[in-house]
Every structure is written in C-alpha cells, then in structure tokens.
Amino acid sequence: MVSVLPVFRRTLFSAVPLALVVALVATPTAQAEDRPTGPDISSHQHVGGAPIDWQAVKDAGHDFGMIKATEGTDYVNPYFNDDTARMRAAGVLRGAYHFPVFGESPEMQAIHYVTTVFPQNVMGSLPPLIAVERSNGASAATIINWLHRWLNVVEVMTGKKAIIYTTEFWEDGVNDTHEFSQYPLWISDWGKDVKDPYLVGGWTNWVFWQTTDAATIPGISVPCDSNVYNGTLGPLTEWATQGFYGM
C-alpha cells in the first residue's frame, strides 16, 4: 500500500483547532427548545429522481442537513452535488457522511471521501462525518483498526476531527471500545419520550442526536431521519464556517 500521508501533511499551516471540538464533546450548551434540527438523507429520499426542496426544509425551521456522500472507494451519491448546491442556496448548513466498506482500504476511502466532499462549498460545511452502524461481517478488531486509519487520514487532509455516527451497534460491533471518545459523537436513539440519548463507547455527551427515522419534513417527499444539535445555532454556524486545510 502506498502511503499518501506525507503529501497531505505539507498542506497543513497551523495546529488543528481543537478547542471547539473539546467543548462540543464535553458540554451541553442549550435547552431542547433552542436546539437546531435537521434531516439526514441519502438517495432513497429522491423518489423517482425528484429533487429535495431545501428552501421548504429551511422554511419549516430546519437549519442543517446531513447527506450521504460516499461509500467505499468509488461510490458517490448521484444527488450529492445537487443537494449541496440547493442547501447552500437555501442557507442550510451541510454535513456529508461516508459509509465505510471495511473490506477495502481505509486510506483510499478517506481520499475518495475528502476529495469528493470538501473541494466545494467549504463555507457552511460541517466537519467530516462517518457512519459506523453495521459490520458486514468484519470483526471488532478489524473495524477498530480500520477506523483509526480512516480518521487519521481525514484529519491530516482536512485539519478536522471527524464526527462519528453510531448506534447501539457500537456495543457489540466494536466491543464498546472507548478508543474514539475524543471524537464528536452523532448518536442514534429512536426511543419514544427519551429526554437524552443512550450513549456508548465511553462518550459522556453528544453533538448530534438522531431522534427518529420517520420524520415528515416539508420539501422531502418521503419520511426520513431527523436530528437535533446539542447547542444553539450560533456555535453550529461558526463550526460550519471554519476553513479546511488544503482546500
């Protein structure tokens, strides 16, 4: 395997800004009624190829959205660029996530993800995101090793610590490892009447919480996942308008 890390290290021009990340991981910052909300989607929400009306999403009170961007070493969501442009026009902050294939190179997947997601529309783009929710037959040890490698390359390329999305899968799928609790957490917990999500992996707080997989949101023709941010809109906007190294 050819290492790409030295090439990208030359693009770094200052220390990685960690203060905001630490605050987000450690400290809740808003009451529930003040927290921004937003959907997360993939190509499945584009029924019949129809676009999402991101202005309607924004007008309904949602300030951010998460989109599946890439999977493996070559897949790109065919609606990713259109959604990105429409979100930017509507003033919706954008998160873009990678879906891992643990049987393929984490380095190559990291490069594929970063070069797809971050050369465009840096302003309004949240830090890198990765969804860890199923093993597809990979062992916990394999997933842990893979994830360390993917996260390291992404941080070198962007200067940002990635946000990790996961579910209760983490407990069995990766042996509830605490090795990643320094990363911001996007947690899924669809329990009804839950005031706070169930946390795994040594995390003591969360940045995003996926509260349901069946939200009805104007501008999106079918039900989708919905999320809340553990803070107020000001810090979220600030987080989404920090530059990325080498871009």
mmCIF file of C-alpha atoms in Angstrom:
data_model
loop_
_atom_site.group_PDB
_atom_site.id
_atom_site.type_symbol
_atom_site.label_atom_id
_atom_site.label_comp_id
_atom_site.label_asym_id
_atom_site.label_seq_id
_atom_site.Cartn_x
_atom_site.Cartn_y
_atom_site.Cartn_z
ATOM 1 C CA MET A 1 0.000 0.000 0.000
ATOM 2 C CA VAL A 2 1.393 3.414 -0.963
ATOM 3 C CA SER A 3 1.264 5.940 1.862
ATOM 4 C CA VAL A 4 -0.267 9.305 0.984
ATOM 5 C CA LEU A 5 0.164 10.993 4.349
ATOM 6 C CA PRO A 6 3.419 12.914 3.742
ATOM 7 C CA VAL A 7 1.907 14.657 0.701
ATOM 8 C CA PHE A 8 -1.044 15.950 2.644
ATOM 9 C CA ARG A 9 0.971 16.921 5.714
ATOM 10 C CA ARG A 10 2.680 19.560 3.601
ATOM 11 C CA THR A 11 -0.686 21.319 3.216
ATOM 12 C CA LEU A 12 -1.044 21.972 6.947
ATOM 13 C CA PHE A 13 -0.326 25.533 8.035
ATOM 14 C CA SER A 14 -1.271 25.639 11.726
ATOM 15 C CA ALA A 15 -2.222 23.421 14.640
ATOM 16 C CA VAL A 16 -5.549 21.618 14.388
ATOM 17 C CA PRO A 17 -8.168 23.804 16.160
ATOM 18 C CA LEU A 18 -9.386 21.527 18.953
ATOM 19 C CA ALA A 19 -10.909 23.920 21.474
ATOM 20 C CA LEU A 20 -14.315 23.951 19.846
ATOM 21 C CA VAL A 21 -14.318 20.187 19.411
ATOM 22 C CA VAL A 22 -13.463 19.648 23.080
ATOM 23 C CA ALA A 23 -16.278 21.934 24.146
ATOM 24 C CA LEU A 24 -18.765 20.177 21.916
ATOM 25 C CA VAL A 25 -17.779 16.722 23.133
ATOM 26 C CA ALA A 26 -17.817 17.647 26.793
ATOM 27 C CA THR A 27 -20.505 20.242 27.464
ATOM 28 C CA PRO A 28 -24.212 20.542 26.613
ATOM 29 C CA THR A 29 -24.963 24.100 25.521
ATOM 30 C CA ALA A 30 -28.704 24.586 25.034
ATOM 31 C CA GLN A 31 -32.152 23.712 26.236
ATOM 32 C CA ALA A 32 -34.075 21.324 23.999
ATOM 33 C CA GLU A 33 -36.350 24.027 22.616
ATOM 34 C CA ASP A 34 -33.340 26.069 21.437
ATOM 35 C CA ARG A 35 -31.565 23.269 19.599
ATOM 36 C CA PRO A 36 -31.377 23.434 15.783
ATOM 37 C CA THR A 37 -32.841 20.478 13.905
ATOM 38 C CA GLY A 38 -32.270 18.903 10.522
ATOM 39 C CA PRO A 39 -32.871 15.790 8.411
ATOM 40 C CA ASP A 40 -30.350 13.273 7.215
ATOM 41 C CA ILE A 41 -30.900 11.728 3.814
ATOM 42 C CA SER A 42 -29.464 9.572 1.068
ATOM 43 C CA SER A 43 -30.518 8.804 -2.487
ATOM 44 C CA HIS A 44 -33.558 6.965 -1.073
ATOM 45 C CA GLN A 45 -35.283 10.284 -0.351
ATOM 46 C CA HIS A 46 -35.094 11.237 -4.043
ATOM 47 C CA VAL A 47 -38.087 9.166 -5.094
ATOM 48 C CA GLY A 48 -38.222 8.905 -8.870
ATOM 49 C CA GLY A 49 -35.206 11.191 -9.085
ATOM 50 C CA ALA A 50 -37.163 14.147 -7.728
ATOM 51 C CA PRO A 51 -35.104 16.892 -6.063
ATOM 52 C CA ILE A 52 -35.449 17.872 -2.430
ATOM 53 C CA ASP A 53 -36.832 21.357 -1.854
ATOM 54 C CA TRP A 54 -34.247 22.587 0.600
ATOM 55 C CA GLN A 55 -35.851 26.024 0.777
ATOM 56 C CA ALA A 56 -39.012 24.351 2.095
ATOM 57 C CA VAL A 57 -36.862 22.418 4.586
ATOM 58 C CA LYS A 58 -35.338 25.694 5.755
ATOM 59 C CA ASP A 59 -38.707 27.486 5.884
ATOM 60 C CA ALA A 60 -40.021 24.668 8.102
ATOM 61 C CA GLY A 61 -37.397 25.598 10.673
ATOM 62 C CA HIS A 62 -34.538 23.216 9.920
ATOM 63 C CA ASP A 63 -31.081 24.774 9.880
ATOM 64 C CA PHE A 64 -28.867 21.865 8.858
ATOM 65 C CA GLY A 65 -28.993 18.628 6.922
ATOM 66 C CA MET A 66 -26.814 15.535 6.643
ATOM 67 C CA ILE A 67 -26.323 13.836 3.263
ATOM 68 C CA LYS A 68 -24.766 10.521 2.381
ATOM 69 C CA ALA A 69 -21.863 11.490 0.145
ATOM 70 C CA THR A 70 -19.707 8.420 -0.480
ATOM 71 C CA GLU A 71 -19.345 4.714 0.190
ATOM 72 C CA GLY A 72 -16.304 2.515 -0.256
ATOM 73 C CA THR A 73 -13.643 3.685 -2.676
ATOM 74 C CA ASP A 74 -15.759 4.751 -5.635
ATOM 75 C CA TYR A 75 -19.464 5.312 -4.881
ATOM 76 C CA VAL A 76 -20.797 8.883 -4.879
ATOM 77 C CA ASN A 77 -24.436 9.631 -4.095
ATOM 78 C CA PRO A 78 -25.770 10.747 -7.517
ATOM 79 C CA TYR A 79 -27.770 13.557 -5.861
ATOM 80 C CA PHE A 80 -24.944 14.813 -3.672
ATOM 81 C CA ASN A 81 -23.846 17.776 -5.778
ATOM 82 C CA ASP A 82 -27.408 18.927 -6.494
ATOM 83 C CA ASP A 83 -28.365 18.693 -2.831
ATOM 84 C CA THR A 84 -25.220 20.586 -1.853
ATOM 85 C CA ALA A 85 -25.999 23.442 -4.237
ATOM 86 C CA ARG A 86 -29.636 23.661 -3.130
ATOM 87 C CA MET A 87 -28.703 23.575 0.559
ATOM 88 C CA ARG A 88 -26.203 26.338 0.113
ATOM 89 C CA ALA A 89 -28.724 28.489 -1.756
ATOM 90 C CA ALA A 90 -31.305 27.958 1.000
ATOM 91 C CA GLY A 91 -28.855 28.683 3.817
ATOM 92 C CA VAL A 92 -28.983 25.150 5.208
ATOM 93 C CA LEU A 93 -25.716 24.021 6.820
ATOM 94 C CA ARG A 94 -24.428 20.793 5.286
ATOM 95 C CA GLY A 95 -22.968 17.677 6.797
ATOM 96 C CA ALA A 96 -21.781 14.960 4.409
ATOM 97 C CA TYR A 97 -21.072 11.443 5.599
ATOM 98 C CA HIS A 98 -19.103 8.451 4.390
ATOM 99 C CA PHE A 99 -20.366 4.889 4.665
ATOM 100 C CA PRO A 100 -17.425 2.539 5.227
ATOM 101 C CA VAL A 101 -16.648 -0.735 3.498
ATOM 102 C CA PHE A 102 -14.366 -2.470 5.978
ATOM 103 C CA GLY A 103 -13.008 -4.908 3.408
ATOM 104 C CA GLU A 104 -11.454 -2.077 1.369
ATOM 105 C CA SER A 105 -8.570 0.282 2.106
ATOM 106 C CA PRO A 106 -9.436 2.942 4.705
ATOM 107 C CA GLU A 107 -6.773 5.237 3.235
ATOM 108 C CA MET A 108 -8.266 5.063 -0.240
ATOM 109 C CA GLN A 109 -11.766 5.558 1.141
ATOM 110 C CA ALA A 110 -10.631 8.594 3.113
ATOM 111 C CA ILE A 111 -9.106 10.154 -0.001
ATOM 112 C CA HIS A 112 -12.217 9.373 -2.042
ATOM 113 C CA TYR A 113 -14.436 10.937 0.607
ATOM 114 C CA VAL A 114 -12.427 14.097 1.214
ATOM 115 C CA THR A 115 -11.758 14.850 -2.452
ATOM 116 C CA THR A 116 -15.456 14.376 -3.223
ATOM 117 C CA VAL A 117 -16.880 16.393 -0.347
ATOM 118 C CA PHE A 118 -14.581 19.252 0.572
ATOM 119 C CA PRO A 119 -13.152 20.952 -2.533
ATOM 120 C CA GLN A 120 -16.502 22.747 -2.954
ATOM 121 C CA ASN A 121 -18.719 24.874 -0.735
ATOM 122 C CA VAL A 122 -16.392 24.948 2.256
ATOM 123 C CA MET A 123 -18.434 27.711 3.865
ATOM 124 C CA GLY A 124 -21.426 26.121 5.532
ATOM 125 C CA SER A 125 -19.874 22.654 5.562
ATOM 126 C CA LEU A 126 -19.719 20.772 8.849
ATOM 127 C CA PRO A 127 -16.647 18.667 9.724
ATOM 128 C CA PRO A 128 -16.195 15.221 8.190
ATOM 129 C CA LEU A 129 -18.688 12.527 9.175
ATOM 130 C CA ILE A 130 -18.544 8.746 9.155
ATOM 131 C CA ALA A 131 -21.427 6.347 9.799
ATOM 132 C CA VAL A 132 -20.479 3.261 11.810
ATOM 133 C CA GLU A 133 -23.640 1.222 12.179
ATOM 134 C CA ARG A 134 -23.022 -2.284 10.799
ATOM 135 C CA SER A 135 -20.105 -4.646 10.421
ATOM 136 C CA ASN A 136 -20.956 -6.503 7.222
ATOM 137 C CA GLY A 137 -19.057 -9.447 8.684
ATOM 138 C CA ALA A 138 -15.968 -7.571 9.864
ATOM 139 C CA SER A 139 -14.633 -8.297 13.334
ATOM 140 C CA ALA A 140 -14.476 -5.669 16.056
ATOM 141 C CA ALA A 141 -10.674 -5.622 15.828
ATOM 142 C CA THR A 142 -10.843 -5.059 12.077
ATOM 143 C CA ILE A 143 -13.303 -2.200 12.457
ATOM 144 C CA ILE A 144 -11.256 -0.522 15.193
ATOM 145 C CA ASN A 145 -8.044 -0.689 13.169
ATOM 146 C CA TRP A 146 -9.825 0.470 10.001
ATOM 147 C CA LEU A 147 -11.483 3.385 11.761
ATOM 148 C CA HIS A 148 -8.261 4.666 13.327
ATOM 149 C CA ARG A 149 -6.623 4.699 9.892
ATOM 150 C CA TRP A 150 -9.558 6.394 8.128
ATOM 151 C CA LEU A 151 -9.899 9.052 10.826
ATOM 152 C CA ASN A 152 -6.167 9.814 10.800
ATOM 153 C CA VAL A 153 -6.043 10.355 7.030
ATOM 154 C CA VAL A 154 -9.177 12.518 7.058
ATOM 155 C CA GLU A 155 -7.775 14.689 9.845
ATOM 156 C CA VAL A 156 -4.472 15.120 8.028
ATOM 157 C CA MET A 157 -6.263 16.086 4.812
ATOM 158 C CA THR A 158 -8.816 18.471 6.335
ATOM 159 C CA GLY A 159 -7.420 19.584 9.677
ATOM 160 C CA LYS A 160 -10.688 18.486 11.305
ATOM 161 C CA LYS A 161 -11.591 15.727 13.712
ATOM 162 C CA ALA A 162 -14.393 13.746 12.124
ATOM 163 C CA ILE A 163 -17.771 13.274 13.758
ATOM 164 C CA ILE A 164 -18.614 9.614 14.354
ATOM 165 C CA TYR A 165 -22.208 8.466 13.834
ATOM 166 C CA THR A 166 -23.205 5.270 15.549
ATOM 167 C CA THR A 167 -25.981 3.363 17.275
ATOM 168 C CA GLU A 168 -26.234 0.651 19.902
ATOM 169 C CA PHE A 169 -24.367 -1.426 17.305
ATOM 170 C CA TRP A 170 -21.200 0.043 18.833
ATOM 171 C CA GLU A 171 -21.560 -2.071 21.967
ATOM 172 C CA ASP A 172 -21.362 -5.421 20.202
ATOM 173 C CA GLY A 173 -19.963 -4.480 16.801
ATOM 174 C CA VAL A 174 -16.808 -2.841 18.155
ATOM 175 C CA ASN A 175 -16.835 -4.303 21.672
ATOM 176 C CA ASP A 176 -17.950 -0.937 23.079
ATOM 177 C CA THR A 177 -14.399 0.355 22.652
ATOM 178 C CA HIS A 178 -13.594 3.696 24.311
ATOM 179 C CA GLU A 179 -10.745 4.423 21.904
ATOM 180 C CA PHE A 180 -12.688 7.057 19.959
ATOM 181 C CA SER A 181 -14.425 9.021 22.700
ATOM 182 C CA GLN A 182 -12.314 12.103 21.922
ATOM 183 C CA TYR A 183 -14.206 12.483 18.635
ATOM 184 C CA PRO A 184 -17.537 14.343 18.450
ATOM 185 C CA LEU A 185 -20.463 11.926 18.620
ATOM 186 C CA TRP A 186 -23.572 11.751 16.447
ATOM 187 C CA ILE A 187 -25.727 9.158 18.201
ATOM 188 C CA SER A 188 -28.897 7.403 17.118
ATOM 189 C CA ASP A 189 -31.586 6.687 19.686
ATOM 190 C CA TRP A 190 -35.173 6.472 18.465
ATOM 191 C CA GLY A 191 -36.721 5.716 21.843
ATOM 192 C CA LYS A 192 -40.043 7.454 22.393
ATOM 193 C CA ASP A 193 -40.212 10.065 25.149
ATOM 194 C CA VAL A 194 -36.446 9.921 25.566
ATOM 195 C CA LYS A 195 -35.052 13.155 27.020
ATOM 196 C CA ASP A 196 -31.426 12.226 26.425
ATOM 197 C CA PRO A 197 -29.965 9.591 24.107
ATOM 198 C CA TYR A 198 -28.337 6.381 25.281
ATOM 199 C CA LEU A 199 -24.569 6.786 24.978
ATOM 200 C CA VAL A 200 -21.991 4.127 24.124
ATOM 201 C CA GLY A 201 -18.231 3.815 23.781
ATOM 202 C CA GLY A 202 -17.177 5.969 26.709
ATOM 203 C CA TRP A 203 -18.768 9.122 25.316
ATOM 204 C CA THR A 204 -20.198 11.356 28.012
ATOM 205 C CA ASN A 205 -22.011 13.742 25.688
ATOM 206 C CA TRP A 206 -23.181 14.124 22.104
ATOM 207 C CA VAL A 207 -23.083 16.726 19.356
ATOM 208 C CA PHE A 208 -25.910 15.430 17.141
ATOM 209 C CA TRP A 209 -28.739 13.104 18.125
ATOM 210 C CA GLN A 210 -30.758 11.202 15.534
ATOM 211 C CA THR A 211 -34.136 11.077 17.251
ATOM 212 C CA THR A 212 -36.262 9.281 14.644
ATOM 213 C CA ASP A 213 -36.175 7.559 11.273
ATOM 214 C CA ALA A 214 -39.735 8.541 10.396
ATOM 215 C CA ALA A 215 -39.890 12.341 10.343
ATOM 216 C CA THR A 216 -42.221 14.121 7.950
ATOM 217 C CA ILE A 217 -40.433 17.234 6.725
ATOM 218 C CA PRO A 218 -41.731 19.717 4.126
ATOM 219 C CA GLY A 219 -39.694 19.554 0.934
ATOM 220 C CA ILE A 220 -38.859 15.852 1.355
ATOM 221 C CA SER A 221 -41.456 13.580 -0.219
ATOM 222 C CA VAL A 222 -40.932 10.528 1.998
ATOM 223 C CA PRO A 223 -40.192 10.050 5.715
ATOM 224 C CA CYS A 224 -36.581 10.498 6.739
ATOM 225 C CA ASP A 225 -34.272 10.580 9.736
ATOM 226 C CA SER A 226 -34.323 13.718 11.867
ATOM 227 C CA ASN A 227 -31.652 15.093 14.198
ATOM 228 C CA VAL A 228 -31.029 17.754 16.792
ATOM 229 C CA TYR A 229 -27.810 19.616 17.560
ATOM 230 C CA ASN A 230 -26.704 19.882 21.178
ATOM 231 C CA GLY A 231 -26.249 23.624 21.215
ATOM 232 C CA THR A 232 -27.604 26.785 19.666
ATOM 233 C CA LEU A 233 -27.458 27.944 16.053
ATOM 234 C CA GLY A 234 -24.639 30.433 16.588
ATOM 235 C CA PRO A 235 -21.955 27.898 17.564
ATOM 236 C CA LEU A 236 -23.219 25.453 14.942
ATOM 237 C CA THR A 237 -22.892 28.093 12.227
ATOM 238 C CA GLU A 238 -19.425 29.017 13.463
ATOM 239 C CA TRP A 239 -18.400 25.360 13.377
ATOM 240 C CA ALA A 240 -19.639 25.089 9.792
ATOM 241 C CA THR A 241 -17.789 28.165 8.546
ATOM 242 C CA GLN A 242 -14.251 27.276 9.616
ATOM 243 C CA GLY A 243 -11.894 26.588 6.712
ATOM 244 C CA PHE A 244 -10.378 23.259 5.771
ATOM 245 C CA TYR A 245 -6.680 22.694 5.207
ATOM 246 C CA GLY A 246 -5.519 22.199 1.650
ATOM 247 C CA MET A 247 -8.879 23.131 0.117
#
